[in-house]
Coordinates of C-alpha atoms and ligand atoms in Angstrom, one line a residue:
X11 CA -1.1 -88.1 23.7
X12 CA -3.5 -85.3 22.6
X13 CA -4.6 -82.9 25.6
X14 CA -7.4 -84.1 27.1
X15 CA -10.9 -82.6 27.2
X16 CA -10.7 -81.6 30.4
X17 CA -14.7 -81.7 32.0
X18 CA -15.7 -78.7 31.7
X19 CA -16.5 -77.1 35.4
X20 CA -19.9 -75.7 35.7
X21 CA -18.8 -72.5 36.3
X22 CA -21.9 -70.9 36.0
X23 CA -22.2 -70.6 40.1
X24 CA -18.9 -68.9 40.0
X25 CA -19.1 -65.3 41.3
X26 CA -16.4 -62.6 42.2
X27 CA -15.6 -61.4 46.1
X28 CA -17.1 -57.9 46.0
X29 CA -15.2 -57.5 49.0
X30 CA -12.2 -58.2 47.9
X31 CA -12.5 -56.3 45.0
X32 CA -13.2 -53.2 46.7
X33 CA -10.2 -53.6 49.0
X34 CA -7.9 -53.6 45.7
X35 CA -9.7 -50.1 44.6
X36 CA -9.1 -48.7 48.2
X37 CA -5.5 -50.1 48.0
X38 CA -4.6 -48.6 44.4
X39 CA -6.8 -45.3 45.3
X40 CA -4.7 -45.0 48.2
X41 CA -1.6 -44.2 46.0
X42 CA -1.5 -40.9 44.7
X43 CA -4.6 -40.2 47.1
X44 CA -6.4 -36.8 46.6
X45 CA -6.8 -35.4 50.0
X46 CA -10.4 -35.5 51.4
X47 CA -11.9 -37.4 48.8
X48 CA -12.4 -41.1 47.2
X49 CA -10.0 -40.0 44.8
X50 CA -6.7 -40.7 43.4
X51 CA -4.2 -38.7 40.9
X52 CA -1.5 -40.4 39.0
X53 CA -0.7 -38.7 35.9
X54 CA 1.2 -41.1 33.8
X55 CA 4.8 -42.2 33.9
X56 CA 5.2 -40.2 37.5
X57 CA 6.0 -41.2 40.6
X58 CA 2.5 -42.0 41.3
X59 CA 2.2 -44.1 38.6
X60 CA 5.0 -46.2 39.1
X61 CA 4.0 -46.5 42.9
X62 CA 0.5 -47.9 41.4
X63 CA 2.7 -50.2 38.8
X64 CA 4.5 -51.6 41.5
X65 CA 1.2 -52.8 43.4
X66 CA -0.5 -54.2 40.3
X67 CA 2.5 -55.9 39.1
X68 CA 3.0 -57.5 42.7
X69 CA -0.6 -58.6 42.7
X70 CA -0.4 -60.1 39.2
X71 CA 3.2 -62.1 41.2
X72 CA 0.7 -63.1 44.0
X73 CA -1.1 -65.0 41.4
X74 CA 1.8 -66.4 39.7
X75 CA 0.8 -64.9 36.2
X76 CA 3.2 -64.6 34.2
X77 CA 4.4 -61.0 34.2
X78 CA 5.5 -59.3 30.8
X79 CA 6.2 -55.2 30.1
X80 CA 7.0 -54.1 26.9
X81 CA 8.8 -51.2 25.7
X82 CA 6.0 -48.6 26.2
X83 CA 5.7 -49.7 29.7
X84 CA 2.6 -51.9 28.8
X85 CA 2.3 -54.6 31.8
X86 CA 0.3 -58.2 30.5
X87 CA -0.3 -60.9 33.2
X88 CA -1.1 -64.4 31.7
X89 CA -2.4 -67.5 34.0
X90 CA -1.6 -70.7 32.0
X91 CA -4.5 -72.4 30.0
X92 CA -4.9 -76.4 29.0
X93 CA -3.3 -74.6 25.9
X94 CA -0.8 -72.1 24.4
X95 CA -2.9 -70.1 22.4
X96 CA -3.7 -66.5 22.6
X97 CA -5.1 -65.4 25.6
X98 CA -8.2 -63.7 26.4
X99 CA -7.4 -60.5 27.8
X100 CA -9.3 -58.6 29.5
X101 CA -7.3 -55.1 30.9
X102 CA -7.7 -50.7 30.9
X103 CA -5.2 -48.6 32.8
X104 CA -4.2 -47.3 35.9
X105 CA -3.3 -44.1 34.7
X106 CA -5.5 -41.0 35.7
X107 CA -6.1 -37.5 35.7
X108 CA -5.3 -34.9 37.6
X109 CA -8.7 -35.1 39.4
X110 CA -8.9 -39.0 39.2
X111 CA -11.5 -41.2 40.4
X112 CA -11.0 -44.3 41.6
X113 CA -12.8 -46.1 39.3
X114 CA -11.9 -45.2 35.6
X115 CA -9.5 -47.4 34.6
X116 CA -8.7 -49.0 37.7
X117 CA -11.9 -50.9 37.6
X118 CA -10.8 -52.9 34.6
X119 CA -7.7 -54.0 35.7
X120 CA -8.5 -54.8 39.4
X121 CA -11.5 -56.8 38.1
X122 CA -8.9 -58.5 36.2
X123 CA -7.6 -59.5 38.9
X124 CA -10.3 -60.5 40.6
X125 CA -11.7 -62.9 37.4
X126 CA -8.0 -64.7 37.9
X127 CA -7.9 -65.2 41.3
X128 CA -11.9 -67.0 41.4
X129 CA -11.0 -69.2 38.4
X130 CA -7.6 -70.2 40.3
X131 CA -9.5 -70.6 43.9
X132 CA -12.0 -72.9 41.9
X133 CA -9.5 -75.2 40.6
X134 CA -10.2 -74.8 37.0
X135 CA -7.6 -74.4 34.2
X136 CA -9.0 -72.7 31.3
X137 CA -8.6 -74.2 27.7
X138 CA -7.4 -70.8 27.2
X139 CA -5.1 -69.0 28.8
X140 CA -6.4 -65.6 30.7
X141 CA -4.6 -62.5 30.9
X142 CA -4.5 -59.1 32.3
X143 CA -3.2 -56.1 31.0
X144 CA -2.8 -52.2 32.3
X145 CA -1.5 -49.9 29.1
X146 CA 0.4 -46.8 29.3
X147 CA -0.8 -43.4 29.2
X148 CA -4.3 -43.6 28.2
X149 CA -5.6 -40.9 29.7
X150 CA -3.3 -38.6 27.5
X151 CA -3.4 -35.8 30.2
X152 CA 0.4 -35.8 30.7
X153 CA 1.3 -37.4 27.4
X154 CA -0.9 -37.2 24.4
X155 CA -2.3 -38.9 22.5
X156 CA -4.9 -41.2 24.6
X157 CA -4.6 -44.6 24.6
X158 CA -0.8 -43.7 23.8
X159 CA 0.3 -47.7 25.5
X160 CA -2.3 -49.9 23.7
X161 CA -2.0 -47.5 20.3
X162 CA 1.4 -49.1 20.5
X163 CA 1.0 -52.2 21.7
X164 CA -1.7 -52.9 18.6
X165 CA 0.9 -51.3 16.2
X166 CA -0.7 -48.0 15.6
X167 CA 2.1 -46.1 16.3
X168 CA 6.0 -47.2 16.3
X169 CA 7.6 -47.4 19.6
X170 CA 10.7 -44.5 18.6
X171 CA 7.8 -41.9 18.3
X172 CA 6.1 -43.0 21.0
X173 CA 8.9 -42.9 23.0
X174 CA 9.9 -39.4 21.6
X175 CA 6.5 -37.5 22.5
X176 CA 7.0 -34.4 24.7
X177 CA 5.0 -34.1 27.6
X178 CA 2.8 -30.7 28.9
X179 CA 5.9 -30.6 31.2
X180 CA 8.2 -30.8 28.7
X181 CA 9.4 -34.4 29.9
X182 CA 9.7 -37.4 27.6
X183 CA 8.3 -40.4 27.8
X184 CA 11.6 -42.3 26.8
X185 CA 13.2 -40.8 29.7
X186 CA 10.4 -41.1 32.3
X187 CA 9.8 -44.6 31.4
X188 CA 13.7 -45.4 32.2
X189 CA 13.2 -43.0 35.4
X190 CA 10.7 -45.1 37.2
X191 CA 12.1 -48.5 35.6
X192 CA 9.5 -49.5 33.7
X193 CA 11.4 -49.3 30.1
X194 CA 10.6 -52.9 29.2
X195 CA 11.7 -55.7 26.7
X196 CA 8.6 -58.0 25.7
X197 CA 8.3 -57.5 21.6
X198 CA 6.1 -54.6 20.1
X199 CA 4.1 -54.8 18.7
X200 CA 2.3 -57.2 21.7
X201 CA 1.1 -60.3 20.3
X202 CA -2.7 -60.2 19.5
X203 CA -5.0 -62.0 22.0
X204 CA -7.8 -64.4 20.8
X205 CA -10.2 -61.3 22.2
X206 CA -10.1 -58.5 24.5
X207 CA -12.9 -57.4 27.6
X208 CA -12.9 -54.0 29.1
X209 CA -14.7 -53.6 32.1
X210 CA -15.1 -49.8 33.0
X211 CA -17.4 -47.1 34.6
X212 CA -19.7 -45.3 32.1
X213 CA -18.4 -41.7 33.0
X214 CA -21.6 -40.5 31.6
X215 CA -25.4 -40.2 32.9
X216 CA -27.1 -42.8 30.6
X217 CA -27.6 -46.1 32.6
X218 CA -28.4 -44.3 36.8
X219 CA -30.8 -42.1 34.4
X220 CA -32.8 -45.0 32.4
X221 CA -32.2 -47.5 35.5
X222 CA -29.6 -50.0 33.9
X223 CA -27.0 -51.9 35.6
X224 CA -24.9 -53.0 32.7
X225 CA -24.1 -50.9 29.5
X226 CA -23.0 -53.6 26.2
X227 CA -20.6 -50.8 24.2
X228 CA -21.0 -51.6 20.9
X229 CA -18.2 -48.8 20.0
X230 CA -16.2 -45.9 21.1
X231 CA -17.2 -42.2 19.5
X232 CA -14.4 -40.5 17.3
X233 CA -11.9 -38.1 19.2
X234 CA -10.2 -34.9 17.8
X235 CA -7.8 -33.7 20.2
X236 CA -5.6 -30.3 18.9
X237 CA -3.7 -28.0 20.6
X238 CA -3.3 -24.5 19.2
X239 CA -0.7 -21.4 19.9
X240 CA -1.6 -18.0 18.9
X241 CA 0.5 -15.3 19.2
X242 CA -0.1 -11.5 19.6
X243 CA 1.5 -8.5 21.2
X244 CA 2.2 -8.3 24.5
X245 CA 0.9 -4.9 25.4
X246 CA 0.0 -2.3 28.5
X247 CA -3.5 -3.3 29.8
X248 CA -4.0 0.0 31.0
X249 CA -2.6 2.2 27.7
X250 CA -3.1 0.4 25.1
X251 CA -6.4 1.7 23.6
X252 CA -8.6 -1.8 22.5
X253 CA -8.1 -0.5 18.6
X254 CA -4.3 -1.0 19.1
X255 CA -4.6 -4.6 20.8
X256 CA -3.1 -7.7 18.9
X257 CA -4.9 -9.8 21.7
X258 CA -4.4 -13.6 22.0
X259 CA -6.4 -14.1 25.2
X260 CA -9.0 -12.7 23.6
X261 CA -8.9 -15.3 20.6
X262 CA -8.6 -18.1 22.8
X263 CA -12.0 -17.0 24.9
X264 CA -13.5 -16.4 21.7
X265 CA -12.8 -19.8 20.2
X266 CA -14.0 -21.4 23.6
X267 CA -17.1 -19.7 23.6
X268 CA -17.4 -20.9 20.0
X269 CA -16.5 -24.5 21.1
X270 CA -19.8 -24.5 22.7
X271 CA -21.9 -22.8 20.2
X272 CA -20.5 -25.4 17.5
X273 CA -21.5 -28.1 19.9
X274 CA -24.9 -27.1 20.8
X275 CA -25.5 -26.0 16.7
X276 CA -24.6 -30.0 15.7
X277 CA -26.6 -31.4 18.7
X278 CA -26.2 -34.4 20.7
X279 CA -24.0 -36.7 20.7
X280 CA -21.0 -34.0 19.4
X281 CA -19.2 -32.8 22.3
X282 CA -16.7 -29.6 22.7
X283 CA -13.8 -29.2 25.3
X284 CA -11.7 -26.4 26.0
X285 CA -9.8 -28.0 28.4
X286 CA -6.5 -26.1 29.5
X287 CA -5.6 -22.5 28.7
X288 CA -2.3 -20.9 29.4
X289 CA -1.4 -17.2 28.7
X290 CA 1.8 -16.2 29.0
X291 CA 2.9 -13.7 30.7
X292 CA -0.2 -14.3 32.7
X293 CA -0.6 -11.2 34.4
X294 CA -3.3 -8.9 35.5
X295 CA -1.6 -6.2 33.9
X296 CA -0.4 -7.3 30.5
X297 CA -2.1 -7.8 27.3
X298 CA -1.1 -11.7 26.5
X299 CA 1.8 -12.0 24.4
X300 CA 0.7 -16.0 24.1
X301 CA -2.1 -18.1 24.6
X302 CA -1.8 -22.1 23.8
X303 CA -5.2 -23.9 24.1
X304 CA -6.6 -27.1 23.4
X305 CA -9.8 -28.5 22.0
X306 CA -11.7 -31.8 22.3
X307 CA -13.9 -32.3 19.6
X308 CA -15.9 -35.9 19.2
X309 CA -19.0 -37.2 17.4
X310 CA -19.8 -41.0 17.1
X311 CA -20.4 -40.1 13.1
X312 CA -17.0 -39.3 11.6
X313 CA -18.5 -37.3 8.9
X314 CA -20.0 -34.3 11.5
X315 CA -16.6 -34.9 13.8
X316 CA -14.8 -33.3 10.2
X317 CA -17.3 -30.9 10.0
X318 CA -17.0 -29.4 13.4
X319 CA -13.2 -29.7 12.7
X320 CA -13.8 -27.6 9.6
X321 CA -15.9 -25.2 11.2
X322 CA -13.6 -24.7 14.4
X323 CA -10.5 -24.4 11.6
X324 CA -12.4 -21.1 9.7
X325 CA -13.4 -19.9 12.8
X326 CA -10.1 -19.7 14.5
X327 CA -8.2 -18.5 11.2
X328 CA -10.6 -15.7 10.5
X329 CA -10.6 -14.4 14.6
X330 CA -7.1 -14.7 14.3
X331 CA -6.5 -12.8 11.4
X332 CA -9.0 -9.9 12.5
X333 CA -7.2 -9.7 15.9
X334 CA -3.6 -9.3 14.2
X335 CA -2.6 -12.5 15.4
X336 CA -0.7 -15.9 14.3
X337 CA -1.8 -19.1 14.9
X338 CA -0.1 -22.7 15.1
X339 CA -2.1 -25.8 15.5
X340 CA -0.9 -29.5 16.6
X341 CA -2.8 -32.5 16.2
X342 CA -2.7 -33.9 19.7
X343 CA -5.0 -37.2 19.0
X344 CA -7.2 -38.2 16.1
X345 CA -9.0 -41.4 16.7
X346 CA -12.1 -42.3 13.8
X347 CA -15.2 -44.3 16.0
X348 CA -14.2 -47.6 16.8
X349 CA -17.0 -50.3 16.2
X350 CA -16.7 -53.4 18.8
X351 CA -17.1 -57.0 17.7
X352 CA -20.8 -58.4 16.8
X353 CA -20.7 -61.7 18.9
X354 CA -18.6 -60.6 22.3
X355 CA -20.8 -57.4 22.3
X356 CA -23.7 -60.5 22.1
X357 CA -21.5 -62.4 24.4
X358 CA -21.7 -59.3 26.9
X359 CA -25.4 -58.2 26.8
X360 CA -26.6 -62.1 26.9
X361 CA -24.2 -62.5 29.7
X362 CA -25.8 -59.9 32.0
X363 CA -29.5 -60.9 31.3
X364 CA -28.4 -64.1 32.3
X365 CA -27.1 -63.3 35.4
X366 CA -30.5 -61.2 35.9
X367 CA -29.0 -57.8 35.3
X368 CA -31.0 -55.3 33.0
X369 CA -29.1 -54.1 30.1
X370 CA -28.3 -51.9 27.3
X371 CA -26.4 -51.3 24.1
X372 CA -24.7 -48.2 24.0
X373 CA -21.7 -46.4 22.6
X374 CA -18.8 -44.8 25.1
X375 CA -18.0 -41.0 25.0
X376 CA -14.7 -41.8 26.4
X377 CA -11.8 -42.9 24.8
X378 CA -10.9 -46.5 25.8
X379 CA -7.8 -49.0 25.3
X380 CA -10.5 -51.5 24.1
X381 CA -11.1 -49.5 21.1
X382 CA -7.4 -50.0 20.1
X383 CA -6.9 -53.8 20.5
X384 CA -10.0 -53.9 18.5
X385 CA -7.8 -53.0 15.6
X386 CA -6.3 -56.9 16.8
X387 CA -9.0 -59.0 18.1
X388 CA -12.5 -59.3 18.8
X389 CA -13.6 -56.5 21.4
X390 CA -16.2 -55.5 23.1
X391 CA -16.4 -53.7 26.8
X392 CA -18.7 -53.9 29.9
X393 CA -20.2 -50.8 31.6
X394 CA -21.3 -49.8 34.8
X395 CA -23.1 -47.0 36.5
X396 CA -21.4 -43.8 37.1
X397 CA -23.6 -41.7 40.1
X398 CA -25.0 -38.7 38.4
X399 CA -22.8 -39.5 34.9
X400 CA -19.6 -37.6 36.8
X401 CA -16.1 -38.8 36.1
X402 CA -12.7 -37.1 35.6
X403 CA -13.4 -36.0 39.6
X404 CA -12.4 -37.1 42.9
X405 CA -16.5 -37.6 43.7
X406 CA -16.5 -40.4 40.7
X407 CA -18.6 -43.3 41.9
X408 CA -20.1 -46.4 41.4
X409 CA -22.3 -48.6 44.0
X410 CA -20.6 -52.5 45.4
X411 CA -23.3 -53.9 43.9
X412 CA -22.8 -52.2 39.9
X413 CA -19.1 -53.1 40.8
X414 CA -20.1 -56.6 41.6
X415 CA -22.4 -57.1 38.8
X416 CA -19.9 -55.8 35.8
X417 CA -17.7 -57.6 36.8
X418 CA -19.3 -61.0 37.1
X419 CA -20.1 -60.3 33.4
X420 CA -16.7 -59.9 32.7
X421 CA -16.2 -63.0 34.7
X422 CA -18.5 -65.1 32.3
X423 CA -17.5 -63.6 29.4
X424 CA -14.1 -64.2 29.5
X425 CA -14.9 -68.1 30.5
X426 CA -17.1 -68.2 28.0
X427 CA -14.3 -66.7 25.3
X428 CA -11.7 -69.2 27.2
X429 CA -14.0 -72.2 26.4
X430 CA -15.6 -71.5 23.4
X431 CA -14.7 -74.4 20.2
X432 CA -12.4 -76.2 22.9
X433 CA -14.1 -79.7 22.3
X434 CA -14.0 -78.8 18.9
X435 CA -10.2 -77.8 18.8
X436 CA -9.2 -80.4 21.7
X437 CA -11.4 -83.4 19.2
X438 CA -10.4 -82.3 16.3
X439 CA -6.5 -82.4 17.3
X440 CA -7.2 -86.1 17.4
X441 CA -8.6 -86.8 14.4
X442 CA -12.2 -87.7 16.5
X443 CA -14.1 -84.9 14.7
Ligands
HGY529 O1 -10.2 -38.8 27.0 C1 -10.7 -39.9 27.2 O2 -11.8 -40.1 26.7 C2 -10.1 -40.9 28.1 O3 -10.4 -40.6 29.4 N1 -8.7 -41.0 27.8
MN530 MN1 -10.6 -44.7 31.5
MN531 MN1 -10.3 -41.2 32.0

């Protein structure tokens, strides 16, 4: 007896419970909480993290998804459809920085939630089965590179070196994934969804300044993440006359300072980070011996992305060399910009019209798991406001109603996914095409 064609709820009344919804933030930004503020830090694969793990993956249990982790630590959540095909996924991470919001990346997996639990209430069965994913280590901060779960999970980078990678610690994610039990078993790499929806906060200034609630990212901007050692002479600050000085500190300021300069040259959208500095010994007295520094480099055009690489690589290697210093230089991350799928990015921007919400296609300057499984299945992501573009900080935030509104987009556009060629399929499987 072919399935039958189950009649197809009007779901178009559906909506989420803001409320609820921003109970789930407060309960996740709770863990790893940031005295004082809204905000929340849970570096990867600490105890934080597995602390927010726990509460996600008891949540997905509430709503008797089945729960899967792979072994990357990747967590996917799958309420049964009217059929066993791939699921639409919709998913970010859980993950943050040091000065974490409450919003990046929690957002898209909470909403998640949220989407599952107002399909269940209303009775409805999807002809495709729903899921919700959080992925390992994308912010990179402990752990590079970005995305590091959903690189895997997509097959961009095999589990052994993966699991290998040393941390700014010098911990390994092998190890700390066993340490807080989250070491799973579920097949790598993960098995492609029919299509994947990110919900997440802009982090940047471009919807609160032009007045939009949703943003329709058509793609993620290139990242070049590298971390480079150069080594001098440890010296007597007080001394050692400045002709005499093999000065790595100095190197490292220098190539910050130019950082910005090579920016601010290439113009918008090309962005340059200096992001951590370490001298060793680190003391007001001595002339560095060391200094290891990184740089954040992106562009949304991969040709002026190489270019600012090339420029940054002369201008290191020739301040080096005149300063009597060595350098080493480690690719941390290297990501090419990721285009998102034609019709879901459609799906996405129609979808919030609809529901009366002004809207507007635009490219993220973050790094995103979305722009990973895009390498798998057709992607696309929903934005919200940030207040004054801030993120990466405790003050991060985003009005109830933006919440509300991104993620009753996601809502529809995963039930639209979820539906979309059933009567076809369902018809055609008996013969009454
Ligand atoms: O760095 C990024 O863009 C992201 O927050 N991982
Ligand atoms: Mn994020
Ligand atoms: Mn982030």
């Amino acid at each position: 007896m072919s399935p039958q064609i189950v009649p197809s709820h009007d779901t178009t009344a559906l909506r989420i419970d803001i409320d609820r919804l921003l109970q789930r933030l407060a309960d996740l930004a709770a863990i790893g909480a940031i005295e004082g503020t809204e905000g929340c830090a849970r570096l990867a694969l600490t105890d934080e993290d597995k602390a927010g793990r726990d509460l996600v993956v008891a949540a997905m249990r509430d709503l008797d998804l089945e729960v899967t982790i792979d072994g990357i630590g990747n967590v996917v959540g799958v309420m049964a459809g009217q059929t066993n095909g791939p699921p639409v996924m919709c998913g970010s991470h859980i993950d943050t920085v040091r000065t974490g919001g409450r919003y990046d990346g929690n957002l898209g997996v909470l909403a998640g939630l949220e989407v599952i639990e107002v399909v269940k209430a209303a009775g409805i069965t999807p002809y495709r089965p729903l899921a919700v994913a959080f992925f390992t280590d994308e912010e990179g901060a402990r752990y590079s590179p970005d995305m590091l779960g959903s690189l895997v999970y997509v097959g961009g980078m095999p589990l052994e070196q993966a699991l290998g990678i040393v941390g700014i610690d010098d911990t390994v994610v092998g190890e700390e994934l066993e340490r807080i039990g989250y070491a799973g078993s579920s097949p790598l790499p993960g098995a492609a969804p029919h299509s994947f929806v990110e919900l997440h906060v802009e982090q940047g200034p471009v919807l609160e300044a032009e007045g939009i609630t949703i943003g329709a990212v058509d793609g993620v901007q290139g990242i070049s993440w590298q971390e480079v050692t150069v080594t001098g002479q440890s010296n007597h600050a007080g001394t050692t006359p400045m002709r005499l000085r093999k000065d790595p500190g100095f190197v490292a300021a220098a190539c910050a300072n130019f950082v910005r300069t090579l920016a601010t040259e290439l113009g918008e959208p090309q962005v340059g980070t200096v992001g951590r500095i370490e001298l060793h010994p680190n003391l007001v007295n001595v002339v560095p011996a060391s200094a290891t520094f990184t740089v954040d480099i992106r562009n949304t055009d991969e040709l002026v992305l190489q270019e600012a690489e090339k420029r940054f690589a002369e201008f290191l290697t020739e301040t080096a060399e005149t300063e009597g210093c060595t350098i080493e230089v480690k690719e941390l991350a290297r990501f090419e910009p990721v285009i998102f799928d034609e019709r879901v990015i459609e799906m996405v921007s129609s979808t919030a019209t609809a529901l009366g919400h002004s809207v507007k296609r635009m490219p993220s300057g973050a790094g995103h798991d979305a722009q990973m499984l895009a390498r798998v299945c057709p992607t696309a992501m929903v934005f919200t406001p940030s207040r004054d573009g801030i993120s990466h900080n405790p003050t991060e935030y985003t009005s109830p109603a933006d919440l509300e509104a991104g993620a009753n987009v996601m809502l529809h556009v995963m039930l639209a996914l979820a539906s979309e060629d059933a009567g076809l399929a369902l018809a055609s499987e008996d013969g009454t095409l």
